[in-house]
Amino acid sequence: MHAIESTPDFVAQTYSKMTERLAIVRKRLNRPLTLAEKVLYGHLDDPQSADLQGAQSYLQLRPDRVAMQDATAQMALLQFAQADIPRVAVPTTVHCDHLIQAREGAERDTLRALDDNKEVYEFLRTASNRYGIGFWKPGAGIIHQVVLENYAFPGGMMIGTDSHTPNAGGLAMFASGVGGADAVDVMAGLPWEVRAPKIIGVRLTGKLSGWAAPKDVILVVCGILTVKGGTNAVIEYFGPGAASISCTGKGTITNMGAELGATTSIFPFDAAMERYLRATERAALADLARRYEHLLVADPEVERDPAKYFSRVVEIDLSALEPHLVGPHTPDLARPVSKMAAAVAKESYPDDISVALIGSCTNSSYEDISRVTDVVEQATAHGIKAATPFLVTPGSEQIRATIVRDGQLDKIASIGGQVLANACGPCIGQWKRDEIKPGTRNTIVTSYNRNFPARNDGSRETLAFMGSPEIVAAYALSGRLSFNPMTDSLTGSDGRSFTLAAPKPAPDLPERGFVRDFSGYEPPAKDGATVKIDVAPDSKRLQLLEPFAAWDGRDFVRLPLLFKAKGSCTTDHISPAGPWLRFRGHLDNISDNMLTGAVNAFTGQAGTTRNLLSDEAGVAVPKVARDYKTRGLRWVVVGDENYGEGSSREHAAMSPRWLGCAAVIVRSFARIHESNLKKQGILPLTFSNGGDYDKVRETDRVSLLDLAKLAPGREVAAVLHHEDGTEDRIALRHTLSAEQIGWFAAGSALNVIKKQVR
Ligand code: MIC
Ligand code: SF4
């Protein structure tokens, strides 16, 4: 039985396997390699025959670890249970972080969650016990922070059922967000398949100073590359500026690479990472990484002539970086804080900030909180408190206990800061606000990573702007979005005005070491075979899965168009979170949220559509889908660019599949969602001619023809049958490999795996 920890033996073995595989790849490619290529090719299942050159090829990889959080682990484990395998094949952990609702502060909120989610936690705990998975209880911390503190290691490869898994790229790990079905593959001992990514280089020069923080690096990169700029790409950071950023600061940057749609983001191994490993009591791994450093940095030629090795190079001078805010509603709307006043005036954003929130998996490091404390101390010296409610979400118990010991949290509390549970909370809509009436248009500022409509509190009228924790703290003091923390003044309790000084550089690691805490961890049972997993047949929260039916081999003829989405359609639009998180283990119940956040291209309304059979307009999308399902009809969805951007939640693919979706036809897909659709047996198709999106009419029926000839690289012929009897014949593309076409034919990838592992 393998250990759950990344033990020195395990890591040494990884480095020696990487060395062997890279020797083969180097012979084949005969050129210098970037860091991302080293880790990627160092984990190839078959380095001899892998297709390393194909523009649209897939790589079969052997990740070292799997991590899952409670909201996605339920579906992943329900699928794993179907495959009937006794134990997971690689070290795996489950983290309970998404289901705790923020309401009254850490302690009470955690207790309430334990009660509310008892059945789900018990399912996750017993399934972890049975299958040999390490289990982190509610309150122990957010998946990415706990993984960084305990399991991530330089040069390793990990997949996680959460899009921000790339957080571990701050420790030079190739860590990628996936749907639960991908995790099932790896837990079952099969390779992980991913589109061969292109590698984008981001060259950092200079050094951060003043207000500028690691967060600003990624906010600026988001502005440059946009939310689809990283699709099927790895973002590799390099250059002399990289070493000046702390390990956790690098984690902030790689974490939010998810907002670019990137497969992952990665920094080269350096002294800051070595120090972080030692501070988290993993000195043996630091020594090993030093010994194998050649595997953990790019070849020197790459740094000398980056344009030759990266598909694109972005240059960022850290010394010239201004603090930024991004938003609302999308993470790539970036503006320097000096431009906020003009933006507030031009766009009529509410100037009053209703709540300021810091922390989350992205930004709650010791350094972050210490910089916030600097700002807080300035406020205290002038006798003022936060002008808005000010909420703090520590990323883990280790962080929380350390900042309690070192006094930062007390100082933050003294100006009105309230500490929430070590969990996702308001970042994922687990937030019961009572300071404003629901549905009121209002502005919040956060140090989170995502700001899609309705994400934080379920209201599309909440405009979320994101920045570094220290910048958010400054906004909390002023209470106005038009405030420029660098130049505008605040009024002290003595009536005199003062300007905030930029926070001083803060230690990235606590001088007295972290308060390590493992009380939230439960190792798996030695003999899992005897552990029983209970799912009550009448449960509202959990439902055992039935295999999806295999394809009947016939073309899809005259399928009704269920919904045509306009503009950005993220997974938060397709399968909203917040209150719906409670149904993440119950496919039928959660399907009632399907597409309820998506904007209908014909009406501009969110979440409703026309029932083509009853000819009723303005009906809730899931209701129409259920009607078609009852009538034995499959249906299609049409979408715009970067469809399914954002999270890894496979519910955004499973609910459509459950309610009868045959195909999703869009201008372009986000990576994880496209692969989730394939896994669940839905055809993900793109318009060969993007303009054909406009030909789709509200009452169309859609035929997909010659499906028996479906083959890699071959277009699919489609007909749009319009209500007036006319037709448009259009061509559609797909990226299905031969194996993936097999998943479609079998009804789902899981149906194929079940046969393979028996
Ligand atoms: C998110 O940040 O959107 C989430 C909630 O963490 C998701 C996972 C989920 O929906 O459970 C993600 O990022 O993948
Ligand atoms: Fe949790 Fe938010 Fe991080 Fe997702 S982005 S893991 S919801 S804290």
PDB file of N, CA, C and O in Angstrom, residues 655-699:
ATOM      1  N   SER A 655     -25.409  16.949 -15.901  1.00  0.00           N
ATOM      2  CA  SER A 655     -26.839  17.294 -15.880  1.00  0.00           C
ATOM      3  C   SER A 655     -27.399  17.313 -17.303  1.00  0.00           C
ATOM      4  O   SER A 655     -28.446  16.708 -17.553  1.00  0.00           O
ATOM      5  N   PRO A 656     -26.714  17.990 -18.243  1.00  0.00           N
ATOM      6  CA  PRO A 656     -27.217  17.919 -19.617  1.00  0.00           C
ATOM      7  C   PRO A 656     -27.348  16.457 -20.097  1.00  0.00           C
ATOM      8  O   PRO A 656     -28.354  16.081 -20.698  1.00  0.00           O
ATOM      9  N   ARG A 657     -26.342  15.644 -19.787  1.00  0.00           N
ATOM     10  CA  ARG A 657     -26.387  14.247 -20.248  1.00  0.00           C
ATOM     11  C   ARG A 657     -27.587  13.536 -19.633  1.00  0.00           C
ATOM     12  O   ARG A 657     -28.330  12.813 -20.301  1.00  0.00           O
ATOM     13  N   TRP A 658     -27.797  13.763 -18.360  1.00  0.00           N
ATOM     14  CA  TRP A 658     -28.883  13.104 -17.631  1.00  0.00           C
ATOM     15  C   TRP A 658     -30.244  13.515 -18.195  1.00  0.00           C
ATOM     16  O   TRP A 658     -31.162  12.729 -18.300  1.00  0.00           O
ATOM     17  N   LEU A 659     -30.346  14.793 -18.603  1.00  0.00           N
ATOM     18  CA  LEU A 659     -31.640  15.275 -19.096  1.00  0.00           C
ATOM     19  C   LEU A 659     -31.791  15.119 -20.618  1.00  0.00           C
ATOM     20  O   LEU A 659     -32.788  15.560 -21.173  1.00  0.00           O
ATOM     21  N   GLY A 660     -30.808  14.510 -21.263  1.00  0.00           N
ATOM     22  CA  GLY A 660     -31.012  14.140 -22.663  1.00  0.00           C
ATOM     23  C   GLY A 660     -30.211  14.887 -23.709  1.00  0.00           C
ATOM     24  O   GLY A 660     -30.479  14.764 -24.905  1.00  0.00           O
ATOM     25  N   CYS A 661     -29.209  15.647 -23.309  1.00  0.00           N
ATOM     26  CA  CYS A 661     -28.427  16.386 -24.305  1.00  0.00           C
ATOM     27  C   CYS A 661     -27.633  15.424 -25.195  1.00  0.00           C
ATOM     28  O   CYS A 661     -26.992  14.502 -24.704  1.00  0.00           O
ATOM     29  N   ALA A 662     -27.691  15.655 -26.500  1.00  0.00           N
ATOM     30  CA  ALA A 662     -26.921  14.824 -27.432  1.00  0.00           C
ATOM     31  C   ALA A 662     -25.643  15.538 -27.852  1.00  0.00           C
ATOM     32  O   ALA A 662     -24.603  14.907 -28.020  1.00  0.00           O
ATOM     33  N   ALA A 663     -25.734  16.849 -28.047  1.00  0.00           N
ATOM     34  CA  ALA A 663     -24.565  17.588 -28.540  1.00  0.00           C
ATOM     35  C   ALA A 663     -24.617  19.027 -28.051  1.00  0.00           C
ATOM     36  O   ALA A 663     -25.696  19.594 -27.869  1.00  0.00           O
ATOM     37  N   VAL A 664     -23.425  19.589 -27.828  1.00  0.00           N
ATOM     38  CA  VAL A 664     -23.302  21.007 -27.519  1.00  0.00           C
ATOM     39  C   VAL A 664     -22.499  21.615 -28.668  1.00  0.00           C
ATOM     40  O   VAL A 664     -21.401  21.133 -28.982  1.00  0.00           O
ATOM     41  N   ILE A 665     -23.082  22.616 -29.321  1.00  0.00           N
ATOM     42  CA  ILE A 665     -22.456  23.183 -30.519  1.00  0.00           C
ATOM     43  C   ILE A 665     -22.109  24.645 -30.232  1.00  0.00           C
ATOM     44  O   ILE A 665     -23.000  25.450 -29.932  1.00  0.00           O
ATOM     45  N   VAL A 666     -20.841  24.982 -30.305  1.00  0.00           N
ATOM     46  CA  VAL A 666     -20.426  26.326 -29.868  1.00  0.00           C
ATOM     47  C   VAL A 666     -19.373  26.916 -30.812  1.00  0.00           C
ATOM     48  O   VAL A 666     -18.869  26.241 -31.703  1.00  0.00           O
ATOM     49  N   ARG A 667     -19.041  28.177 -30.555  1.00  0.00           N
ATOM     50  CA  ARG A 667     -17.944  28.788 -31.328  1.00  0.00           C
ATOM     51  C   ARG A 667     -16.612  28.269 -30.830  1.00  0.00           C
ATOM     52  O   ARG A 667     -15.703  28.025 -31.602  1.00  0.00           O
ATOM     53  N   SER A 668     -16.449  28.144 -29.500  1.00  0.00           N
ATOM     54  CA  SER A 668     -15.234  27.519 -28.950  1.00  0.00           C
ATOM     55  C   SER A 668     -15.521  27.070 -27.526  1.00  0.00           C
ATOM     56  O   SER A 668     -16.440  27.569 -26.882  1.00  0.00           O
ATOM     57  N   PHE A 669     -14.711  26.102 -27.060  1.00  0.00           N
ATOM     58  CA  PHE A 669     -14.881  25.529 -25.723  1.00  0.00           C
ATOM     59  C   PHE A 669     -13.723  25.888 -24.806  1.00  0.00           C
ATOM     60  O   PHE A 669     -12.597  26.065 -25.251  1.00  0.00           O
ATOM     61  N   ALA A 670     -14.005  25.892 -23.501  1.00  0.00           N
ATOM     62  CA  ALA A 670     -12.936  25.881 -22.503  1.00  0.00           C
ATOM     63  C   ALA A 670     -12.501  24.415 -22.334  1.00  0.00           C
ATOM     64  O   ALA A 670     -13.309  23.509 -22.497  1.00  0.00           O
ATOM     65  N   ARG A 671     -11.205  24.228 -22.003  1.00  0.00           N
ATOM     66  CA  ARG A 671     -10.643  22.871 -22.018  1.00  0.00           C
ATOM     67  C   ARG A 671     -11.369  21.872 -21.117  1.00  0.00           C
ATOM     68  O   ARG A 671     -11.777  20.806 -21.552  1.00  0.00           O
ATOM     69  N   ILE A 672     -11.514  22.217 -19.819  1.00  0.00           N
ATOM     70  CA  ILE A 672     -12.016  21.189 -18.900  1.00  0.00           C
ATOM     71  C   ILE A 672     -13.447  20.811 -19.271  1.00  0.00           C
ATOM     72  O   ILE A 672     -13.817  19.640 -19.258  1.00  0.00           O
ATOM     73  N   HIS A 673     -14.232  21.811 -19.634  1.00  0.00           N
ATOM     74  CA  HIS A 673     -15.638  21.507 -19.944  1.00  0.00           C
ATOM     75  C   HIS A 673     -15.738  20.642 -21.197  1.00  0.00           C
ATOM     76  O   HIS A 673     -16.526  19.696 -21.241  1.00  0.00           O
ATOM     77  N   GLU A 674     -14.935  20.939 -22.200  1.00  0.00           N
ATOM     78  CA  GLU A 674     -14.986  20.121 -23.418  1.00  0.00           C
ATOM     79  C   GLU A 674     -14.658  18.679 -23.067  1.00  0.00           C
ATOM     80  O   GLU A 674     -15.316  17.738 -23.512  1.00  0.00           O
ATOM     81  N   SER A 675     -13.642  18.505 -22.217  1.00  0.00           N
ATOM     82  CA  SER A 675     -13.299  17.124 -21.937  1.00  0.00           C
ATOM     83  C   SER A 675     -14.330  16.463 -21.017  1.00  0.00           C
ATOM     84  O   SER A 675     -14.607  15.274 -21.151  1.00  0.00           O
ATOM     85  N   ASN A 676     -14.974  17.248 -20.144  1.00  0.00           N
ATOM     86  CA  ASN A 676     -16.062  16.667 -19.334  1.00  0.00           C
ATOM     87  C   ASN A 676     -17.220  16.197 -20.218  1.00  0.00           C
ATOM     88  O   ASN A 676     -17.826  15.154 -19.960  1.00  0.00           O
ATOM     89  N   LEU A 677     -17.545  16.971 -21.260  1.00  0.00           N
ATOM     90  CA  LEU A 677     -18.639  16.570 -22.156  1.00  0.00           C
ATOM     91  C   LEU A 677     -18.290  15.248 -22.849  1.00  0.00           C
ATOM     92  O   LEU A 677     -19.108  14.331 -22.929  1.00  0.00           O
ATOM     93  N   LYS A 678     -17.047  15.161 -23.321  1.00  0.00           N
ATOM     94  CA  LYS A 678     -16.639  13.921 -23.989  1.00  0.00           C
ATOM     95  C   LYS A 678     -16.771  12.728 -23.051  1.00  0.00           C
ATOM     96  O   LYS A 678     -17.264  11.674 -23.423  1.00  0.00           O
ATOM     97  N   LYS A 679     -16.293  12.932 -21.814  1.00  0.00           N
ATOM     98  CA  LYS A 679     -16.313  11.828 -20.845  1.00  0.00           C
ATOM     99  C   LYS A 679     -17.725  11.325 -20.592  1.00  0.00           C
ATOM    100  O   LYS A 679     -17.948  10.157 -20.345  1.00  0.00           O
ATOM    101  N   GLN A 680     -18.691  12.245 -20.624  1.00  0.00           N
ATOM    102  CA  GLN A 680     -20.059  11.863 -20.287  1.00  0.00           C
ATOM    103  C   GLN A 680     -20.862  11.446 -21.517  1.00  0.00           C
ATOM    104  O   GLN A 680     -22.071  11.229 -21.422  1.00  0.00           O
ATOM    105  N   GLY A 681     -20.197  11.359 -22.674  1.00  0.00           N
ATOM    106  CA  GLY A 681     -20.888  10.836 -23.849  1.00  0.00           C
ATOM    107  C   GLY A 681     -21.696  11.854 -24.632  1.00  0.00           C
ATOM    108  O   GLY A 681     -22.582  11.487 -25.400  1.00  0.00           O
ATOM    109  N   ILE A 682     -21.394  13.146 -24.439  1.00  0.00           N
ATOM    110  CA  ILE A 682     -22.053  14.199 -25.228  1.00  0.00           C
ATOM    111  C   ILE A 682     -21.082  14.629 -26.332  1.00  0.00           C
ATOM    112  O   ILE A 682     -19.872  14.713 -26.090  1.00  0.00           O
ATOM    113  N   LEU A 683     -21.593  14.918 -27.525  1.00  0.00           N
ATOM    114  CA  LEU A 683     -20.707  15.372 -28.605  1.00  0.00           C
ATOM    115  C   LEU A 683     -20.417  16.866 -28.448  1.00  0.00           C
ATOM    116  O   LEU A 683     -21.339  17.683 -28.525  1.00  0.00           O
ATOM    117  N   PRO A 684     -19.147  17.242 -28.223  1.00  0.00           N
ATOM    118  CA  PRO A 684     -18.818  18.674 -28.190  1.00  0.00           C
ATOM    119  C   PRO A 684     -18.386  19.109 -29.595  1.00  0.00           C
ATOM    120  O   PRO A 684     -17.371  18.665 -30.114  1.00  0.00           O
ATOM    121  N   LEU A 685     -19.165  19.979 -30.208  1.00  0.00           N
ATOM    122  CA  LEU A 685     -18.908  20.355 -31.607  1.00  0.00           C
ATOM    123  C   LEU A 685     -18.700  21.857 -31.706  1.00  0.00           C
ATOM    124  O   LEU A 685     -19.304  22.627 -30.947  1.00  0.00           O
ATOM    125  N   THR A 686     -17.860  22.262 -32.653  1.00  0.00           N
ATOM    126  CA  THR A 686     -17.688  23.709 -32.866  1.00  0.00           C
ATOM    127  C   THR A 686     -18.052  24.049 -34.315  1.00  0.00           C
ATOM    128  O   THR A 686     -17.843  23.237 -35.219  1.00  0.00           O
ATOM    129  N   PHE A 687     -18.590  25.234 -34.502  1.00  0.00           N
ATOM    130  CA  PHE A 687     -18.922  25.682 -35.870  1.00  0.00           C
ATOM    131  C   PHE A 687     -17.634  25.799 -36.673  1.00  0.00           C
ATOM    132  O   PHE A 687     -16.702  26.492 -36.243  1.00  0.00           O
ATOM    133  N   SER A 688     -17.572  25.142 -37.836  1.00  0.00           N
ATOM    134  CA  SER A 688     -16.379  25.296 -38.683  1.00  0.00           C
ATOM    135  C   SER A 688     -16.283  26.749 -39.114  1.00  0.00           C
ATOM    136  O   SER A 688     -15.210  27.316 -39.250  1.00  0.00           O
ATOM    137  N   ASN A 689     -17.461  27.320 -39.362  1.00  0.00           N
ATOM    138  CA  ASN A 689     -17.514  28.734 -39.684  1.00  0.00           C
ATOM    139  C   ASN A 689     -18.249  29.433 -38.535  1.00  0.00           C
ATOM    140  O   ASN A 689     -19.459  29.276 -38.378  1.00  0.00           O
ATOM    141  N   GLY A 690     -17.470  30.172 -37.708  1.00  0.00           N
ATOM    142  CA  GLY A 690     -18.022  30.771 -36.489  1.00  0.00           C
ATOM    143  C   GLY A 690     -19.299  31.565 -36.746  1.00  0.00           C
ATOM    144  O   GLY A 690     -20.189  31.625 -35.894  1.00  0.00           O
ATOM    145  N   GLY A 691     -19.426  32.144 -37.944  1.00  0.00           N
ATOM    146  CA  GLY A 691     -20.585  32.969 -38.286  1.00  0.00           C
ATOM    147  C   GLY A 691     -21.879  32.152 -38.331  1.00  0.00           C
ATOM    148  O   GLY A 691     -22.988  32.720 -38.243  1.00  0.00           O
ATOM    149  N   ASP A 692     -21.760  30.816 -38.467  1.00  0.00           N
ATOM    150  CA  ASP A 692     -22.974  29.985 -38.530  1.00  0.00           C
ATOM    151  C   ASP A 692     -23.764  30.026 -37.224  1.00  0.00           C
ATOM    152  O   ASP A 692     -24.940  29.645 -37.193  1.00  0.00           O
ATOM    153  N   TYR A 693     -23.101  30.442 -36.150  1.00  0.00           N
ATOM    154  CA  TYR A 693     -23.815  30.624 -34.867  1.00  0.00           C
ATOM    155  C   TYR A 693     -25.062  31.474 -35.094  1.00  0.00           C
ATOM    156  O   TYR A 693     -26.124  31.191 -34.548  1.00  0.00           O
ATOM    157  N   ASP A 694     -24.923  32.502 -35.953  1.00  0.00           N
ATOM    158  CA  ASP A 694     -26.041  33.423 -36.174  1.00  0.00           C
ATOM    159  C   ASP A 694     -27.185  32.798 -36.953  1.00  0.00           C
ATOM    160  O   ASP A 694     -28.285  33.339 -36.986  1.00  0.00           O
ATOM    161  N   LYS A 695     -26.903  31.659 -37.613  1.00  0.00           N
ATOM    162  CA  LYS A 695     -27.978  31.034 -38.413  1.00  0.00           C
ATOM    163  C   LYS A 695     -28.947  30.248 -37.547  1.00  0.00           C
ATOM    164  O   LYS A 695     -30.005  29.832 -38.012  1.00  0.00           O
ATOM    165  N   VAL A 696     -28.549  29.990 -36.295  1.00  0.00           N
ATOM    166  CA  VAL A 696     -29.405  29.164 -35.429  1.00  0.00           C
ATOM    167  C   VAL A 696     -30.578  30.000 -34.922  1.00  0.00           C
ATOM    168  O   VAL A 696     -30.390  31.036 -34.292  1.00  0.00           O
ATOM    169  N   ARG A 697     -31.810  29.529 -35.225  1.00  0.00           N
ATOM    170  CA  ARG A 697     -33.019  30.273 -34.839  1.00  0.00           C
ATOM    171  C   ARG A 697     -33.720  29.593 -33.663  1.00  0.00           C
ATOM    172  O   ARG A 697     -33.537  28.406 -33.421  1.00  0.00           O
ATOM    173  N   GLU A 698     -34.562  30.359 -33.025  1.00  0.00           N
ATOM    174  CA  GLU A 698     -35.157  29.922 -31.753  1.00  0.00           C
ATOM    175  C   GLU A 698     -35.943  28.612 -31.863  1.00  0.00           C
ATOM    176  O   GLU A 698     -35.932  27.796 -30.946  1.00  0.00           O
ATOM    177  N   THR A 699     -36.610  28.411 -32.987  1.00  0.00           N
ATOM    178  CA  THR A 699     -37.477  27.227 -33.087  1.00  0.00           C
ATOM    179  C   THR A 699     -36.852  26.137 -33.962  1.00  0.00           C
ATOM    180  O   THR A 699     -37.548  25.271 -34.481  1.00  0.00           O
TER     181      THR A 699
END
